[in-house]
Amino acid sequence: MATVGDILRIKGTDVLSVGPEATVLDAAQRMNEHAAGSVLVIEGGELLGIFTERDVLRRVVAARRDPAVTPVREVMTTKLVTCEPATDTESCAQVMSDGHIRHMPVLAGGRLTGLVTSGDLLAYQLRDQASTIQQLQGFIFDGR
């Protein structure tokens, strides 16, 4: 069975991050520069939270906060749902779907090892299904 670690081996383990004192404007610009829907909030190597596009809309725009002066620490999501590299992709996808989560930090032994997104899971599943289809076609048409 495929795991989150399999996805990270393909995707890589680099994560986009900001410190808790970064402004919302700085975080949003960083997200735009990297075409990302979130940034992890890290201080001293410790994962404090995640700041997402949804946070921008709900906690900044809707609350009429000034993004140029509002620190991310005041509007980030701190109740994190995480997984481990050994988590199977189906379980991860189910947790993300049930919780309406699009970005999930991956921790190994309490240490951040990457980030998996709903898009990463879908891309992996599609790649896996395409491989299975090719194998079945080879078996059916070539007798292998």
mmCIF file of C-alpha atoms in Angstrom:
data_model
loop_
_atom_site.group_PDB
_atom_site.id
_atom_site.type_symbol
_atom_site.label_atom_id
_atom_site.label_comp_id
_atom_site.label_asym_id
_atom_site.label_seq_id
_atom_site.Cartn_x
_atom_site.Cartn_y
_atom_site.Cartn_z
ATOM 1 C CA MET A 1 0.000 0.000 0.000
ATOM 2 C CA ALA A 2 1.273 3.476 -0.870
ATOM 3 C CA THR A 3 2.292 5.821 1.932
ATOM 4 C CA VAL A 4 2.716 9.540 2.453
ATOM 5 C CA GLY A 5 6.463 8.844 2.497
ATOM 6 C CA ASP A 6 6.172 7.547 -1.092
ATOM 7 C CA ILE A 7 4.659 10.879 -2.111
ATOM 8 C CA LEU A 8 7.401 12.825 -0.331
ATOM 9 C CA ARG A 9 10.070 10.777 -2.119
ATOM 10 C CA ILE A 10 8.635 12.012 -5.419
ATOM 11 C CA LYS A 11 7.640 15.530 -4.355
ATOM 12 C CA GLY A 12 10.504 16.277 -2.021
ATOM 13 C CA THR A 13 10.549 17.419 1.570
ATOM 14 C CA ASP A 14 11.074 21.160 1.152
ATOM 15 C CA VAL A 15 8.360 23.256 2.758
ATOM 16 C CA LEU A 16 7.450 26.899 2.388
ATOM 17 C CA SER A 17 7.547 28.666 5.742
ATOM 18 C CA VAL A 18 7.489 31.990 7.542
ATOM 19 C CA GLY A 19 8.104 33.065 11.108
ATOM 20 C CA PRO A 20 5.196 33.993 13.393
ATOM 21 C CA GLU A 21 6.048 37.702 13.240
ATOM 22 C CA ALA A 22 5.847 37.856 9.428
ATOM 23 C CA THR A 23 2.972 39.991 8.247
ATOM 24 C CA VAL A 24 0.018 38.523 6.419
ATOM 25 C CA LEU A 25 1.099 40.563 3.394
ATOM 26 C CA ASP A 26 4.584 39.013 3.465
ATOM 27 C CA ALA A 27 3.142 35.509 3.831
ATOM 28 C CA ALA A 28 0.629 36.061 1.012
ATOM 29 C CA GLN A 29 3.341 37.403 -1.291
ATOM 30 C CA ARG A 30 5.520 34.381 -0.501
ATOM 31 C CA MET A 31 2.612 32.049 -1.249
ATOM 32 C CA ASN A 32 1.983 33.842 -4.561
ATOM 33 C CA GLU A 33 5.664 33.699 -5.555
ATOM 34 C CA HIS A 34 5.654 29.926 -5.085
ATOM 35 C CA ALA A 35 2.098 29.273 -6.339
ATOM 36 C CA ALA A 36 1.304 27.722 -2.951
ATOM 37 C CA GLY A 37 -1.924 27.658 -1.005
ATOM 38 C CA SER A 38 -0.238 27.706 2.392
ATOM 39 C CA VAL A 39 2.882 28.409 4.407
ATOM 40 C CA LEU A 40 3.927 26.658 7.572
ATOM 41 C CA VAL A 41 4.650 28.903 10.535
ATOM 42 C CA ILE A 42 7.902 27.838 12.140
ATOM 43 C CA GLU A 43 10.021 29.343 14.909
ATOM 44 C CA GLY A 44 13.267 27.862 16.157
ATOM 45 C CA GLY A 45 12.617 24.665 14.220
ATOM 46 C CA GLU A 46 9.235 24.187 15.911
ATOM 47 C CA LEU A 47 6.028 23.963 13.874
ATOM 48 C CA LEU A 48 3.608 26.489 15.388
ATOM 49 C CA GLY A 49 0.843 26.518 12.805
ATOM 50 C CA ILE A 50 -0.165 26.854 9.197
ATOM 51 C CA PHE A 51 -1.391 29.905 7.311
ATOM 52 C CA THR A 52 -3.617 29.191 4.328
ATOM 53 C CA GLU A 53 -5.618 30.989 1.666
ATOM 54 C CA ARG A 54 -8.695 30.161 3.727
ATOM 55 C CA ASP A 55 -7.156 31.963 6.718
ATOM 56 C CA VAL A 56 -6.602 35.045 4.541
ATOM 57 C CA LEU A 57 -10.277 35.122 3.576
ATOM 58 C CA ARG A 58 -11.823 34.288 6.933
ATOM 59 C CA ARG A 59 -9.475 35.845 9.454
ATOM 60 C CA VAL A 60 -8.067 38.789 7.546
ATOM 61 C CA VAL A 61 -10.328 39.958 4.717
ATOM 62 C CA ALA A 62 -13.675 39.132 6.362
ATOM 63 C CA ALA A 63 -12.424 40.538 9.687
ATOM 64 C CA ARG A 64 -11.197 43.707 7.889
ATOM 65 C CA ARG A 65 -7.675 43.386 9.272
ATOM 66 C CA ASP A 66 -4.810 45.211 7.604
ATOM 67 C CA PRO A 67 -2.562 42.553 6.012
ATOM 68 C CA ALA A 68 0.416 44.916 6.008
ATOM 69 C CA VAL A 69 0.505 45.085 9.818
ATOM 70 C CA THR A 70 -1.227 41.920 10.993
ATOM 71 C CA PRO A 71 1.277 39.266 12.114
ATOM 72 C CA VAL A 72 0.638 35.732 10.917
ATOM 73 C CA ARG A 73 0.705 34.451 14.517
ATOM 74 C CA GLU A 74 -2.613 36.261 15.141
ATOM 75 C CA VAL A 75 -4.468 34.656 12.234
ATOM 76 C CA MET A 76 -2.791 31.282 11.580
ATOM 77 C CA THR A 77 -4.409 27.927 12.212
ATOM 78 C CA THR A 78 -2.855 26.358 15.292
ATOM 79 C CA LYS A 79 -5.040 23.262 15.646
ATOM 80 C CA LEU A 80 -3.019 21.165 13.224
ATOM 81 C CA VAL A 81 -3.951 17.821 11.779
ATOM 82 C CA THR A 82 -0.765 15.978 10.867
ATOM 83 C CA CYS A 83 0.298 12.585 9.584
ATOM 84 C CA GLU A 84 3.460 10.492 9.493
ATOM 85 C CA PRO A 85 5.465 9.263 6.499
ATOM 86 C CA ALA A 86 4.179 5.725 7.190
ATOM 87 C CA THR A 87 0.531 6.826 6.952
ATOM 88 C CA ASP A 88 -1.119 5.110 4.003
ATOM 89 C CA THR A 89 -2.379 7.460 1.301
ATOM 90 C CA GLU A 90 -5.976 6.252 1.531
ATOM 91 C CA SER A 91 -6.175 7.001 5.267
ATOM 92 C CA CYS A 92 -4.546 10.386 4.728
ATOM 93 C CA ALA A 93 -6.980 11.240 1.925
ATOM 94 C CA GLN A 94 -9.937 10.210 4.106
ATOM 95 C CA VAL A 95 -8.806 12.389 7.029
ATOM 96 C CA MET A 96 -8.252 15.323 4.685
ATOM 97 C CA SER A 97 -11.641 14.866 3.028
ATOM 98 C CA ASP A 98 -13.529 14.432 6.309
ATOM 99 C CA GLY A 99 -11.822 17.470 7.858
ATOM 100 C CA HIS A 100 -11.960 19.661 4.740
ATOM 101 C CA ILE A 101 -8.166 19.927 4.953
ATOM 102 C CA ARG A 102 -6.074 20.681 1.866
ATOM 103 C CA HIS A 103 -2.593 20.928 3.441
ATOM 104 C CA MET A 104 -1.227 18.454 5.997
ATOM 105 C CA PRO A 105 2.184 18.677 7.679
ATOM 106 C CA VAL A 106 4.072 15.391 7.852
ATOM 107 C CA LEU A 107 5.883 14.647 11.117
ATOM 108 C CA ALA A 108 8.318 11.861 11.923
ATOM 109 C CA GLY A 109 9.138 11.496 15.591
ATOM 110 C CA GLY A 110 7.595 14.913 16.202
ATOM 111 C CA ARG A 111 9.859 16.569 13.614
ATOM 112 C CA LEU A 112 8.589 18.196 10.435
ATOM 113 C CA THR A 113 9.561 16.137 7.396
ATOM 114 C CA GLY A 114 7.352 17.644 4.699
ATOM 115 C CA LEU A 115 3.896 18.714 3.640
ATOM 116 C CA VAL A 116 1.330 16.778 1.647
ATOM 117 C CA THR A 117 -1.613 18.396 -0.121
ATOM 118 C CA SER A 118 -4.872 17.041 -1.467
ATOM 119 C CA GLY A 119 -3.444 17.742 -4.933
ATOM 120 C CA ASP A 120 -0.375 15.628 -4.147
ATOM 121 C CA LEU A 121 -2.599 12.719 -3.123
ATOM 122 C CA LEU A 122 -4.723 13.015 -6.252
ATOM 123 C CA ALA A 123 -1.676 13.208 -8.537
ATOM 124 C CA TYR A 124 -0.173 10.127 -6.876
ATOM 125 C CA GLN A 125 -3.418 8.177 -7.195
ATOM 126 C CA LEU A 126 -3.732 9.115 -10.874
ATOM 127 C CA ARG A 127 -0.126 8.084 -11.549
ATOM 128 C CA ASP A 128 -0.704 4.785 -9.739
ATOM 129 C CA GLN A 129 -3.930 4.100 -11.640
ATOM 130 C CA ALA A 130 -2.267 4.857 -14.995
ATOM 131 C CA SER A 131 0.472 2.349 -14.153
ATOM 132 C CA THR A 132 -2.092 -0.289 -13.204
ATOM 133 C CA ILE A 133 -4.015 0.292 -16.445
ATOM 134 C CA GLN A 134 -0.839 -0.108 -18.493
ATOM 135 C CA GLN A 135 -0.013 -3.363 -16.725
ATOM 136 C CA LEU A 136 -3.518 -4.718 -17.279
ATOM 137 C CA GLN A 137 -3.473 -3.722 -20.949
ATOM 138 C CA GLY A 138 -0.138 -5.483 -21.359
ATOM 139 C CA PHE A 139 -1.558 -8.583 -19.756
ATOM 140 C CA ILE A 140 -4.744 -8.553 -21.837
ATOM 141 C CA PHE A 141 -3.289 -7.616 -25.228
ATOM 142 C CA ASP A 142 0.232 -9.043 -25.045
ATOM 143 C CA GLY A 143 -0.505 -12.035 -22.856
ATOM 144 C CA ARG A 144 2.162 -10.971 -20.336
#
